[in-house]
mmCIF file of C-alpha atoms in Angstrom:
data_model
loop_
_atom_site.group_PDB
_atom_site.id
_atom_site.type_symbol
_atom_site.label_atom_id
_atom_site.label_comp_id
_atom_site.label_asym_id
_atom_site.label_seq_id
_atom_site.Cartn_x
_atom_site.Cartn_y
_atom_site.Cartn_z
ATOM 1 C CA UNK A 1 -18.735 -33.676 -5.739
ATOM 2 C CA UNK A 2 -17.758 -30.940 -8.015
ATOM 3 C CA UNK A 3 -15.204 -28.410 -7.430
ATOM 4 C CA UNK A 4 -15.829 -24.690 -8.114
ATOM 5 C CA UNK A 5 -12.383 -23.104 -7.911
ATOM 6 C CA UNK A 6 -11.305 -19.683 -7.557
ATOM 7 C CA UNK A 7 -8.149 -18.429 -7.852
ATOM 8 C CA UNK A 8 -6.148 -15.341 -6.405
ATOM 9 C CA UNK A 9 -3.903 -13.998 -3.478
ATOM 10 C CA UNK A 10 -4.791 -14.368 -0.004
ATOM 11 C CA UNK A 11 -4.022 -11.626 2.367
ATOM 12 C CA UNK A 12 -5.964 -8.143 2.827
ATOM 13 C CA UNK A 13 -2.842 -6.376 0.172
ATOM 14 C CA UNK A 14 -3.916 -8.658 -2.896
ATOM 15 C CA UNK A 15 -7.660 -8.114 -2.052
ATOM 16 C CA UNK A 16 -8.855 -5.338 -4.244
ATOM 17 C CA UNK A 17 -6.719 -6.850 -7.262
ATOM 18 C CA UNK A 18 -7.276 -7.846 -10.837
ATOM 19 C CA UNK A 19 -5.690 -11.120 -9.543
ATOM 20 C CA UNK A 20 -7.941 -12.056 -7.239
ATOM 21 C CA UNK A 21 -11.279 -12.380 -9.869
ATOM 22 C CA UNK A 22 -11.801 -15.656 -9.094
ATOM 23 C CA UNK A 23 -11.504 -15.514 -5.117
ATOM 24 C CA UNK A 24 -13.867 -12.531 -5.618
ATOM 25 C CA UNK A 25 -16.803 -14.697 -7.763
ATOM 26 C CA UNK A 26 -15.908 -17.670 -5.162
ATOM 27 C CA UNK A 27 -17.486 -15.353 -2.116
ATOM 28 C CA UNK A 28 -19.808 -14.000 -3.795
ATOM 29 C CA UNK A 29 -21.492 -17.562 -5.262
ATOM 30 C CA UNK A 30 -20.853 -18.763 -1.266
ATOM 31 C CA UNK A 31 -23.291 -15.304 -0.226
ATOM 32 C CA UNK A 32 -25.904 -16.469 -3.118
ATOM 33 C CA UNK A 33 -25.574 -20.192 -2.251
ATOM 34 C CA UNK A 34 -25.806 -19.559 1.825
ATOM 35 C CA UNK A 35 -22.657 -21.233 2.508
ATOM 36 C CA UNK A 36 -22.758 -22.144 6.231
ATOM 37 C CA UNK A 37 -19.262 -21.839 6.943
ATOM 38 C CA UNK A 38 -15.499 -21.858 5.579
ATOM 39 C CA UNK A 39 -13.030 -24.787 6.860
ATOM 40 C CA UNK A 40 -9.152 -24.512 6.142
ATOM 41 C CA UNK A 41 -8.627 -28.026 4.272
ATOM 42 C CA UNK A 42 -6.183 -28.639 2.011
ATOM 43 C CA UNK A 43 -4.331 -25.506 1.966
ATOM 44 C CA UNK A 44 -7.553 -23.987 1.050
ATOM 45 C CA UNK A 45 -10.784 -22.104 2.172
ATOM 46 C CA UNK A 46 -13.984 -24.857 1.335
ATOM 47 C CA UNK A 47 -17.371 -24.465 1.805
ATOM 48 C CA UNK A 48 -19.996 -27.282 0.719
ATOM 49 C CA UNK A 49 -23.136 -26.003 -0.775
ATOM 50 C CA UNK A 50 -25.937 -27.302 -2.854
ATOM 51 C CA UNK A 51 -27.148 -25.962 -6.175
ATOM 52 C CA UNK A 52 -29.893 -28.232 -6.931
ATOM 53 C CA UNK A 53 -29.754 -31.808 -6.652
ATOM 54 C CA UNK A 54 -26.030 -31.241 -6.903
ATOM 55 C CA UNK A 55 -23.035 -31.293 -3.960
ATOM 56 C CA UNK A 56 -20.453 -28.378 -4.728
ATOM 57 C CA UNK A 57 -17.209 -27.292 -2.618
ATOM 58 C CA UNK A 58 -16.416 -23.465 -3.026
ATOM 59 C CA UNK A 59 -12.851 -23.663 -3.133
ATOM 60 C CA UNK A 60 -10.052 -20.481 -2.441
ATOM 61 C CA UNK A 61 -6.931 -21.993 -2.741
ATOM 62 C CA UNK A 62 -4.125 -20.195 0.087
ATOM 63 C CA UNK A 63 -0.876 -21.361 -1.784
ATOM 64 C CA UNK A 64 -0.697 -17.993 -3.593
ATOM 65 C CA UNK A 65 -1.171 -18.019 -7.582
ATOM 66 C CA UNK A 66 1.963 -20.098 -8.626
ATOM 67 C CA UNK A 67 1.330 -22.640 -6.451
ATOM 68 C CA UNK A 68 -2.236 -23.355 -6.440
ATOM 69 C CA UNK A 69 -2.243 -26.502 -7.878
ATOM 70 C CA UNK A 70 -1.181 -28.170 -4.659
ATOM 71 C CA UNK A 71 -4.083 -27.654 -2.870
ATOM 72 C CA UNK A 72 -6.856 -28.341 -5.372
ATOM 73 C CA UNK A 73 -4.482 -31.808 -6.331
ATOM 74 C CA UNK A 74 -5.340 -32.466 -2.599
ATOM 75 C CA UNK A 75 -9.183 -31.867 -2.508
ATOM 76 C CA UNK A 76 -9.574 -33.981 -5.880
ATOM 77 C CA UNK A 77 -7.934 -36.369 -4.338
ATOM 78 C CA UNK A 78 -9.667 -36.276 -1.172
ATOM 79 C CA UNK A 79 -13.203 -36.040 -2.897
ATOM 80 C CA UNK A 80 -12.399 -38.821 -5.579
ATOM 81 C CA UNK A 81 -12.618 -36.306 -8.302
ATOM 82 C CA UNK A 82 -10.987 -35.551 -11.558
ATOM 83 C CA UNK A 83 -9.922 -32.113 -13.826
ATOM 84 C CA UNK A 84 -13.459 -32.465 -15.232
ATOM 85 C CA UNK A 85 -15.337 -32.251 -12.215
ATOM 86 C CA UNK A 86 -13.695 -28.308 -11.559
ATOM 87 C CA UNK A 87 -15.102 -25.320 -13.196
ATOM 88 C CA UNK A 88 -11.872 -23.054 -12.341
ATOM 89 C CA UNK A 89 -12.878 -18.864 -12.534
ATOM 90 C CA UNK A 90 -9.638 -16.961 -13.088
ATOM 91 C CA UNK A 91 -8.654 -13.254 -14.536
ATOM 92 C CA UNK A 92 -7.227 -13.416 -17.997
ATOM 93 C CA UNK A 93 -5.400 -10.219 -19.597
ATOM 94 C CA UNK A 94 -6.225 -11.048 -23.094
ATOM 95 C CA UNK A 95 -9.741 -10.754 -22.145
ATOM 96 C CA UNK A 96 -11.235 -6.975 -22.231
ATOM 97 C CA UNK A 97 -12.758 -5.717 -19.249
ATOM 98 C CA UNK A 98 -16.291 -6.335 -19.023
ATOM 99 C CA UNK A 99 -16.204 -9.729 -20.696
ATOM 100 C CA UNK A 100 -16.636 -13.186 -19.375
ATOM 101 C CA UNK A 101 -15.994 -16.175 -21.237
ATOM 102 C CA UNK A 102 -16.728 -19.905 -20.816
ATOM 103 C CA UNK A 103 -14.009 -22.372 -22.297
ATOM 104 C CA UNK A 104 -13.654 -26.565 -21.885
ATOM 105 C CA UNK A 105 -10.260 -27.089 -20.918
ATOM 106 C CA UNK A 106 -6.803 -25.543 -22.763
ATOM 107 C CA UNK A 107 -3.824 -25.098 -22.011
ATOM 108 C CA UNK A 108 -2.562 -22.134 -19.142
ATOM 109 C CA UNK A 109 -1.652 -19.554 -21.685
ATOM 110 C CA UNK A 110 1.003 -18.050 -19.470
ATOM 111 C CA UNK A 111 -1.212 -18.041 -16.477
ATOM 112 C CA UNK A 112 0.318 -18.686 -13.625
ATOM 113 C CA UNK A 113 -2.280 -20.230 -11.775
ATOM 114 C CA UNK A 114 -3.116 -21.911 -14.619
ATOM 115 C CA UNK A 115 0.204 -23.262 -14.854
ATOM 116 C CA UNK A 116 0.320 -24.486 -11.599
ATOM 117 C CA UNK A 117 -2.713 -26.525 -11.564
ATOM 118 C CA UNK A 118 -2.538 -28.146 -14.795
ATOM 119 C CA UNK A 119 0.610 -29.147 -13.821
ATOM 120 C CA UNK A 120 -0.484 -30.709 -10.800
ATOM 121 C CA UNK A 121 -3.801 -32.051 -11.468
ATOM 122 C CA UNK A 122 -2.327 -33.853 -14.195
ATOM 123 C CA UNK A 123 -4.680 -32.202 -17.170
ATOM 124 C CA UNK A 124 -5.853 -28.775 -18.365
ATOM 125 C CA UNK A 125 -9.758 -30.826 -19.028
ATOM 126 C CA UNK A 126 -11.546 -28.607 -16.380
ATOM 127 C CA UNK A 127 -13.687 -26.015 -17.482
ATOM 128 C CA UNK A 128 -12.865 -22.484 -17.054
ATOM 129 C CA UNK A 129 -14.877 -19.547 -16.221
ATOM 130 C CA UNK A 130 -12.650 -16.462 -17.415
ATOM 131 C CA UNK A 131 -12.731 -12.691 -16.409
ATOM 132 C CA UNK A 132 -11.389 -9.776 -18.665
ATOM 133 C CA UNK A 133 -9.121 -7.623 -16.846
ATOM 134 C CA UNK A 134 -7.667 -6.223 -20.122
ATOM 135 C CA UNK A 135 -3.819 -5.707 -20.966
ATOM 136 C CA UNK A 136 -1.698 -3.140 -19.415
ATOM 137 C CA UNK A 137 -1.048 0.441 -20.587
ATOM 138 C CA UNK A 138 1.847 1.519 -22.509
ATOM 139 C CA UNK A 139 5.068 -0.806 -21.069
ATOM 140 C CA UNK A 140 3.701 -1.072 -17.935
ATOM 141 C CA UNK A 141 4.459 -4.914 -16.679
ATOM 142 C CA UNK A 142 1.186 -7.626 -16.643
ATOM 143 C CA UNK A 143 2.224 -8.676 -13.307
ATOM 144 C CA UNK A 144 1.835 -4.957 -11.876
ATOM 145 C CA UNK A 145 -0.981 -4.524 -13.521
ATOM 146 C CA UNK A 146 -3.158 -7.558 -12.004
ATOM 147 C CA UNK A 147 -1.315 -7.212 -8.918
ATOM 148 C CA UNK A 148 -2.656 -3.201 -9.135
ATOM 149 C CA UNK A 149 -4.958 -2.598 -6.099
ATOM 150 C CA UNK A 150 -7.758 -0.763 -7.371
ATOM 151 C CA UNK A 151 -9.730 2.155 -6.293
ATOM 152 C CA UNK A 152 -12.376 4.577 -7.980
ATOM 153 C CA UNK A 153 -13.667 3.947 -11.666
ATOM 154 C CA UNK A 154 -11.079 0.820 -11.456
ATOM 155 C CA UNK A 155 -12.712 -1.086 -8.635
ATOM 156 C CA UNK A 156 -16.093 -0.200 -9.783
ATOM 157 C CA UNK A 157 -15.666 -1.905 -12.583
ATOM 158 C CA UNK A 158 -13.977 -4.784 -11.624
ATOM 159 C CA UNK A 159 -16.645 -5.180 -9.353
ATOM 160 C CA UNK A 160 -19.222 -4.862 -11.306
ATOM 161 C CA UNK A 161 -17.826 -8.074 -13.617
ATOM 162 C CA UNK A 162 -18.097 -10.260 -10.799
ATOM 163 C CA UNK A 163 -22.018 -10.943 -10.397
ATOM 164 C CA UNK A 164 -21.891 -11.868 -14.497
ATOM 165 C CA UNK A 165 -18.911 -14.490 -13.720
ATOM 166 C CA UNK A 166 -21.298 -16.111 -10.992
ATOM 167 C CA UNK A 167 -24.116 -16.098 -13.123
ATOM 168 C CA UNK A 168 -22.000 -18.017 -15.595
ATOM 169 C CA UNK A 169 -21.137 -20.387 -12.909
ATOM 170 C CA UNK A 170 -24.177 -21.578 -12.492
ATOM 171 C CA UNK A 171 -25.069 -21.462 -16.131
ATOM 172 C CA UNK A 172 -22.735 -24.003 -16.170
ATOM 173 C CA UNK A 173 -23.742 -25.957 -13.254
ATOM 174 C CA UNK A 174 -27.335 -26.215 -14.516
ATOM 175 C CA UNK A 175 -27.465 -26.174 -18.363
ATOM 176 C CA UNK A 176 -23.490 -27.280 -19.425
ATOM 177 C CA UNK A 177 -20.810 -25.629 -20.856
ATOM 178 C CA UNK A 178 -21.968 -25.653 -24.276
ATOM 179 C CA UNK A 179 -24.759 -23.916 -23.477
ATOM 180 C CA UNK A 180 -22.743 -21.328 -21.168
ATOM 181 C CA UNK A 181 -20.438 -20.577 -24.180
ATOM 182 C CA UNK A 182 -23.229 -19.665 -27.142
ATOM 183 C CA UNK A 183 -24.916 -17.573 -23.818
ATOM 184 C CA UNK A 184 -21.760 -15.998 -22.757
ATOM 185 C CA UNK A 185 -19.123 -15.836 -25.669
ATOM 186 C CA UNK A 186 -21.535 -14.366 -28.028
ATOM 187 C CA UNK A 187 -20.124 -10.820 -29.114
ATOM 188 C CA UNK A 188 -21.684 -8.051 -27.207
ATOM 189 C CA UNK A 189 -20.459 -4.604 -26.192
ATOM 190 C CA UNK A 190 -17.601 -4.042 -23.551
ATOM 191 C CA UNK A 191 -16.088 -1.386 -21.934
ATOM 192 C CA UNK A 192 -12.526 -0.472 -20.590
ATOM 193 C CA UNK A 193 -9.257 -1.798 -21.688
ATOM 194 C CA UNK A 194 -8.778 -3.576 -24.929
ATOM 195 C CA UNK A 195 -7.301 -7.099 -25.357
ATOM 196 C CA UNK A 196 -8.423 -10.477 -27.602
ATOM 197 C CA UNK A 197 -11.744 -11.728 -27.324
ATOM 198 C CA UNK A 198 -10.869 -15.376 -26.989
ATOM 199 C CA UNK A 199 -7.186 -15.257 -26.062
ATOM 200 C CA UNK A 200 -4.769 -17.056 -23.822
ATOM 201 C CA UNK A 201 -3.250 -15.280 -21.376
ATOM 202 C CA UNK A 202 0.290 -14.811 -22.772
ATOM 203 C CA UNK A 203 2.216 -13.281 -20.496
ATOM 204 C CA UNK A 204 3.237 -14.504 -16.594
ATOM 205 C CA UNK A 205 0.908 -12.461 -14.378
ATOM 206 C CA UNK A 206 2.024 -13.832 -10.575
ATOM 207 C CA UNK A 207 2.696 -13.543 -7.436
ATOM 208 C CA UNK A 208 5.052 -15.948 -5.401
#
């Protein structure tokens, strides 16, 4: 069984949010997959689907970001897994919007969620699928910013990042992450907000 794990906020205020990338790619890859149904286990929102010849759990962890470790600590150990069974989709700041990048393991580079499961799981060796949300204007705070619910221009293209992160998914379900990274990493043109092409998150960006 592997684990594809989204993270995020749940509740209807942290919906539309930078924050919430990974929940977003999660429900989407459960429309394209024809997830049957949702279950609460773990402190989390599963489904099971197949891709292939290949058992996956769709995983939205319901801890909020800072603790989401607990959960997904609880499903590896209920599925006999380990870190590098998880392909973990999450928003990183240092990222600009309209990017996606594929990394092997790391460490949380400030992310909270990050953070959290590391700590928990035991190791950062789980590969990560990782959505540019760009850095915040002027002073504004990183945790205001993801935490931003968007509307207009914003959402659009937010939105519009989130069929490329599931597409990278299951380039990395089907042909590894080595492959996903020359595919995905490559430079390419972007749009929106500035920020590092292959950068840790750096700054907290949560919400308790």
């Amino acid at each position: 069984m592997r684990l594809i794990v989204g993270l995020g906020n749940p509740g209807r205020e942290y919906s539309e949010t930078r924050h919430n990338a990974g929940f977003k790619v999660i429900d989407l890859l459960g429309e394209e997959l024809r997830a049957a149904y949702w279950k609460d286990m773990a402190g989390a929102r599963v489904a099971f689907v197949r891709l292939g010849d290949e058992d996956l759990a769709l995983v939205k962890p319901q801890s909020f970001m800072n603790a989401s470790g607990g959960p997904v600590s609880r499903l590896l150990a209920e599925f006999c897994a380990k870190a590098s069974d998880m392909v973990v989709i999450h928003d990183d700041i240092d990222i600009a919007v309209g990017r996606i990048l594929c990394k092997r393991g790391g460490g949380h580079g400030g992310h909270n969620g990050l953070r959290s499961l590391s700590d928990r799981v035991g190791s950062g060796a789980y590969l990560r699928v990782r959505v540019g949300v760009g850095r915040p204007p002027g002073r504004m705070d990183p945790a205001d910013w993801v935490l931003q619910q968007l509307r207009g221009d914003a959402l659009a293209e937010f939105q519009s990042m989130v069929p490329t992160a599931a597409q990278a998914v299951r380039h990395i379900l089907g042909h590894g992450i080595e492959s996903a990274m020359q595919e995905y990493n490559a430079d390419r043109p972007i749009s929106g907000q500035g920020g590092g092409q292959d950068g840790g998150q750096s700054d907290g960006q949560d919400n308790g």
